[in-house]
Amino acid sequence: MSFVLIDKPRPHIALVTLNRPERMNAMAFDVMIPLREALEEVSADNDIRVVVLTGAGDGFCSGADLQSAGKVPNIEGLTVTSVARRSMDLLNDVMLTLRRMHQPVIGAINGAAIGGGFCLSVATDIRIAAEEAYFRAAGINNGLTATELGISYLLPRAIGASRAFEIMLSGRDVDAAEAERIGLVSRTVAAAKLLDTCYDLADRIISFSRVGTELTKRMLWSGMEAGSFESHMQHEGTAQLYVRLTTANFDEAIRARKDRRPPIYKD
């Protein structure tokens, strides 16, 4: 049984599903290493324009597997200290892979996103939640820190520092309604409509140019790390000029608007 599934529910859309519902898709290495490999495979598929990431069953991802973490590869002869570092690197690589993907990634948050699952959800580019979904930075509840897998970087940027501090230090649950209100997710929908809502959004994104959407994703993430307003504007301007001067997209958009038809981009 594969713990990660890849489907193509509509043209140019890949659905990547964490498929261990009996464990609420917990982050055992037997799940997360295949997830990273699946994301890399999808990213390299030039037919895919948008990726939807979700979990099977009632949960999105419940974080660390408290029964069995699975096997960490290539650790023979290492001490516990080194094994711990290698293990964390494997999980960090999943987050970095999401960032590096060519395609925008929509998180279809179908249920609980706990601990590392919360981190995984925040690492997606866009999040849409089912009404039953909820989020919890669970490490603090388990005698650890609430900070792992980049969440102390990503969450304050998504919802603001004050809210992020309160959620992560309290270890409380954030339900879907609150998540939408504070901007953690862009929309909350009935569970039965979750995937179709994500696919409809993906179809809209697909209607735009490939290079335009890829660079928009990169510029948005780059802006979060920019050293200054002016330097990032320079970066943005270079990207905009690159698309304007090396493709016929802008002229095609003007022609299509005049002809009252959808544009056909050939970038």
C-alpha positions as a Python dict, from the first residue, in 0.01 Angstrom:
ca = {
    (1, 'M'): (0, 0, 0),
    (2, 'S'): (137, 338, -102),
    (3, 'F'): (129, 604, 169),
    (4, 'V'): (128, 882, -94),
    (5, 'L'): (-100, 886, -398),
    (6, 'I'): (-76, 1099, -712),
    (7, 'D'): (-389, 1149, -923),
    (8, 'K'): (-485, 1378, -1210),
    (9, 'P'): (-850, 1468, -1142),
    (10, 'R'): (-865, 1738, -1412),
    (11, 'P'): (-636, 1839, -1698),
    (12, 'H'): (-310, 1994, -1574),
    (13, 'I'): (-397, 1938, -1205),
    (14, 'A'): (-219, 1691, -978),
    (15, 'L'): (-380, 1574, -655),
    (16, 'V'): (-122, 1453, -403),
    (17, 'T'): (-280, 1265, -112),
    (18, 'L'): (-123, 1154, 214),
    (19, 'N'): (-270, 805, 235),
    (20, 'R'): (-245, 672, 588),
    (21, 'P'): (-592, 755, 720),
    (22, 'E'): (-583, 505, 1008),
    (23, 'R'): (-301, 717, 1159),
    (24, 'M'): (-450, 1050, 1044),
    (25, 'N'): (-164, 1069, 793),
    (26, 'A'): (97, 1104, 1065),
    (27, 'M'): (449, 1208, 967),
    (28, 'A'): (630, 876, 982),
    (29, 'F'): (938, 869, 763),
    (30, 'D'): (765, 598, 557),
    (31, 'V'): (516, 871, 460),
    (32, 'M'): (728, 1184, 442),
    (33, 'I'): (1011, 1051, 227),
    (34, 'P'): (763, 927, -37),
    (35, 'L'): (582, 1263, -8),
    (36, 'R'): (901, 1452, -91),
    (37, 'E'): (966, 1217, -383),
    (38, 'A'): (608, 1257, -508),
    (39, 'L'): (632, 1637, -493),
    (40, 'E'): (961, 1628, -684),
    (41, 'E'): (804, 1401, -946),
    (42, 'V'): (503, 1628, -989),
    (43, 'S'): (718, 1940, -1004),
    (44, 'A'): (913, 1787, -1294),
    (45, 'D'): (594, 1699, -1484),
    (46, 'N'): (552, 1983, -1732),
    (47, 'D'): (190, 1886, -1797),
    (48, 'I'): (99, 1979, -1439),
    (49, 'R'): (23, 2345, -1376),
    (50, 'V'): (-126, 2337, -1024),
    (51, 'V'): (-88, 2090, -736),
    (52, 'V'): (-349, 2016, -468),
    (53, 'L'): (-220, 1857, -146),
    (54, 'T'): (-461, 1684, 94),
    (55, 'G'): (-497, 1395, 336),
    (56, 'A'): (-702, 1077, 312),
    (57, 'G'): (-981, 1016, 560),
    (58, 'D'): (-1074, 1261, 833),
    (59, 'G'): (-736, 1424, 890),
    (60, 'F'): (-497, 1634, 687),
    (61, 'C'): (-186, 1540, 886),
    (62, 'S'): (-157, 1473, 1260),
    (63, 'G'): (213, 1545, 1292),
    (64, 'A'): (464, 1312, 1453),
    (65, 'D'): (366, 945, 1459),
    (66, 'L'): (369, 857, 1829),
    (67, 'Q'): (348, 481, 1765),
    (68, 'S'): (617, 430, 1503),
    (69, 'A'): (831, 695, 1335),
    (70, 'G'): (931, 454, 1060),
    (71, 'K'): (1281, 386, 933),
    (72, 'V'): (1531, 665, 878),
    (73, 'P'): (1754, 567, 582),
    (74, 'N'): (2134, 574, 575),
    (75, 'I'): (2202, 605, 948),
    (76, 'E'): (2417, 297, 1005),
    (77, 'G'): (2702, 374, 1244),
    (78, 'L'): (2569, 713, 1352),
    (79, 'T'): (2511, 828, 1708),
    (80, 'V'): (2172, 938, 1838),
    (81, 'T'): (2279, 1301, 1796),
    (82, 'S'): (2358, 1254, 1428),
    (83, 'V'): (2047, 1044, 1365),
    (84, 'A'): (1833, 1323, 1513),
    (85, 'R'): (1992, 1580, 1283),
    (86, 'R'): (1950, 1360, 975),
    (87, 'S'): (1588, 1292, 1069),
    (88, 'M'): (1506, 1660, 1097),
    (89, 'D'): (1676, 1730, 766),
    (90, 'L'): (1450, 1474, 594),
    (91, 'L'): (1141, 1650, 724),
    (92, 'N'): (1277, 1996, 646),
    (93, 'D'): (1335, 1881, 289),
    (94, 'V'): (961, 1832, 242),
    (95, 'M'): (896, 2197, 330),
    (96, 'L'): (1175, 2317, 104),
    (97, 'T'): (1047, 2100, -181),
    (98, 'L'): (705, 2264, -156),
    (99, 'R'): (871, 2604, -180),
    (100, 'R'): (1082, 2506, -481),
    (101, 'M'): (801, 2350, -685),
    (102, 'H'): (735, 2515, -1019),
    (103, 'Q'): (361, 2496, -964),
    (104, 'P'): (144, 2676, -711),
    (105, 'V'): (38, 2433, -437),
    (106, 'I'): (-313, 2452, -290),
    (107, 'G'): (-354, 2290, 50),
    (108, 'A'): (-694, 2121, 74),
    (109, 'I'): (-711, 2105, 453),
    (110, 'N'): (-974, 1837, 504),
    (111, 'G'): (-934, 1782, 878),
    (112, 'A'): (-690, 1805, 1166),
    (113, 'A'): (-356, 1974, 1091),
    (114, 'I'): (-161, 1914, 1410),
    (115, 'G'): (204, 1979, 1498),
    (116, 'G'): (408, 1904, 1188),
    (117, 'G'): (81, 1880, 994),
    (118, 'F'): (12, 2243, 1085),
    (119, 'C'): (360, 2327, 955),
    (120, 'L'): (294, 2133, 634),
    (121, 'S'): (-31, 2319, 576),
    (122, 'V'): (128, 2662, 625),
    (123, 'A'): (403, 2570, 376),
    (124, 'T'): (150, 2545, 92),
    (125, 'D'): (94, 2852, -123),
    (126, 'I'): (-285, 2872, -79),
    (127, 'R'): (-502, 2702, 183),
    (128, 'I'): (-871, 2615, 162),
    (129, 'A'): (-1025, 2434, 459),
    (130, 'A'): (-1319, 2206, 514),
    (131, 'E'): (-1553, 2318, 791),
    (132, 'E'): (-1428, 2031, 1009),
    (133, 'A'): (-1062, 2130, 980),
    (134, 'Y'): (-863, 2263, 1272),
    (135, 'F'): (-503, 2358, 1343),
    (136, 'R'): (-284, 2306, 1650),
    (137, 'A'): (83, 2381, 1721),
    (138, 'A'): (104, 2069, 1936),
    (139, 'G'): (470, 2062, 2034),
    (140, 'I'): (413, 2297, 2327),
    (141, 'N'): (148, 2057, 2461),
    (142, 'N'): (400, 1772, 2456),
    (143, 'G'): (670, 1944, 2661),
    (144, 'L'): (860, 2059, 2354),
    (145, 'T'): (866, 2384, 2160),
    (146, 'A'): (585, 2480, 1925),
    (147, 'T'): (849, 2567, 1667),
    (148, 'E'): (949, 2319, 1399),
    (149, 'L'): (966, 2281, 1022),
    (150, 'G'): (961, 2653, 960),
    (151, 'I'): (632, 2739, 1129),
    (152, 'S'): (779, 3017, 1345),
    (153, 'Y'): (891, 3180, 1019),
    (154, 'L'): (579, 3114, 813),
    (155, 'L'): (292, 3161, 1059),
    (156, 'P'): (370, 3520, 1171),
    (157, 'R'): (399, 3618, 807),
    (158, 'A'): (65, 3454, 728),
    (159, 'I'): (-145, 3588, 1017),
    (160, 'G'): (67, 3849, 1197),
    (161, 'A'): (305, 3819, 1490),
    (162, 'S'): (59, 3874, 1776),
    (163, 'R'): (-182, 3602, 1664),
    (164, 'A'): (102, 3362, 1583),
    (165, 'F'): (259, 3410, 1928),
    (166, 'E'): (-74, 3348, 2100),
    (167, 'I'): (-161, 3036, 1899),
    (168, 'M'): (183, 2882, 1930),
    (169, 'L'): (233, 2960, 2300),
    (170, 'S'): (-115, 2848, 2404),
    (171, 'G'): (-121, 2524, 2205),
    (172, 'R'): (-494, 2575, 2151),
    (173, 'D'): (-701, 2462, 1856),
    (174, 'V'): (-788, 2703, 1577),
    (175, 'D'): (-1106, 2591, 1403),
    (176, 'A'): (-1180, 2651, 1037),
    (177, 'A'): (-1404, 2951, 1097),
    (178, 'E'): (-1135, 3130, 1298),
    (179, 'A'): (-869, 3024, 1048),
    (180, 'E'): (-1064, 3198, 771),
    (181, 'R'): (-1125, 3507, 985),
    (182, 'I'): (-756, 3557, 1066),
    (183, 'G'): (-630, 3476, 717),
    (184, 'L'): (-474, 3138, 792),
    (185, 'V'): (-693, 2997, 514),
    (186, 'S'): (-845, 3192, 229),
    (187, 'R'): (-1177, 3011, 237),
    (188, 'T'): (-1379, 2756, 435),
    (189, 'V'): (-1622, 2526, 255),
    (190, 'A'): (-1828, 2216, 322),
    (191, 'A'): (-1616, 1901, 318),
    (192, 'A'): (-1805, 1763, 19),
    (193, 'K'): (-1710, 2070, -183),
    (194, 'L'): (-1347, 2101, -72),
    (195, 'L'): (-1166, 1933, -360),
    (196, 'D'): (-1392, 2078, -631),
    (197, 'T'): (-1338, 2424, -482),
    (198, 'C'): (-963, 2369, -503),
    (199, 'Y'): (-988, 2237, -857),
    (200, 'D'): (-1198, 2537, -967),
    (201, 'L'): (-936, 2773, -826),
    (202, 'A'): (-665, 2568, -998),
    (203, 'D'): (-849, 2595, -1331),
    (204, 'R'): (-853, 2974, -1296),
    (205, 'I'): (-479, 2979, -1229),
    (206, 'I'): (-418, 2746, -1524),
    (207, 'S'): (-593, 2994, -1756),
    (208, 'F'): (-305, 3236, -1704),
    (209, 'S'): (44, 3201, -1846),
    (210, 'R'): (276, 2932, -1712),
    (211, 'V'): (573, 3164, -1662),
    (212, 'G'): (348, 3433, -1515),
    (213, 'T'): (213, 3204, -1244),
    (214, 'E'): (551, 3046, -1168),
    (215, 'L'): (721, 3381, -1127),
    (216, 'T'): (434, 3522, -923),
    (217, 'K'): (477, 3235, -677),
    (218, 'R'): (851, 3295, -662),
    (219, 'M'): (815, 3670, -618),
    (220, 'L'): (564, 3629, -337),
    (221, 'W'): (794, 3396, -144),
    (222, 'S'): (1094, 3612, -225),
    (223, 'G'): (913, 3918, -93),
    (224, 'M'): (873, 3749, 244),
    (225, 'E'): (1251, 3724, 267),
    (226, 'A'): (1346, 4054, 104),
    (227, 'G'): (1600, 4271, 281),
    (228, 'S'): (1434, 4593, 176),
    (229, 'F'): (1135, 4733, -11),
    (230, 'E'): (1351, 4888, -281),
    (231, 'S'): (1561, 4577, -346),
    (232, 'H'): (1250, 4365, -382),
    (233, 'M'): (1094, 4613, -625),
    (234, 'Q'): (1405, 4576, -837),
    (235, 'H'): (1364, 4200, -823),
    (236, 'E'): (997, 4226, -919),
    (237, 'G'): (1074, 4463, -1204),
    (238, 'T'): (1331, 4227, -1351),
    (239, 'A'): (1080, 3943, -1342),
    (240, 'Q'): (810, 4156, -1504),
    (241, 'L'): (1043, 4275, -1781),
    (242, 'Y'): (1162, 3918, -1838),
    (243, 'V'): (807, 3802, -1912),
    (244, 'R'): (708, 4116, -2105),
    (245, 'L'): (1012, 4119, -2334),
    (246, 'T'): (1072, 3747, -2390),
    (247, 'T'): (713, 3633, -2451),
    (248, 'A'): (418, 3752, -2659),
    (249, 'N'): (185, 3718, -2362),
    (250, 'F'): (98, 4084, -2314),
    (251, 'D'): (17, 4139, -2682),
    (252, 'E'): (-192, 3821, -2685),
    (253, 'A'): (-387, 3936, -2379),
    (254, 'I'): (-469, 4267, -2551),
    (255, 'R'): (-574, 4090, -2874),
    (256, 'A'): (-789, 3841, -2684),
    (257, 'R'): (-963, 4116, -2491),
    (258, 'K'): (-1036, 4299, -2815),
    (259, 'D'): (-1163, 3979, -2978),
    (260, 'R'): (-1372, 3888, -2672),
    (261, 'R'): (-1205, 3546, -2634),
    (262, 'P'): (-982, 3376, -2380),
    (263, 'P'): (-612, 3440, -2442),
    (264, 'I'): (-392, 3156, -2567),
    (265, 'Y'): (-48, 3184, -2413),
    (266, 'K'): (240, 3000, -2578),
    (267, 'D'): (515, 3061, -2325),
}
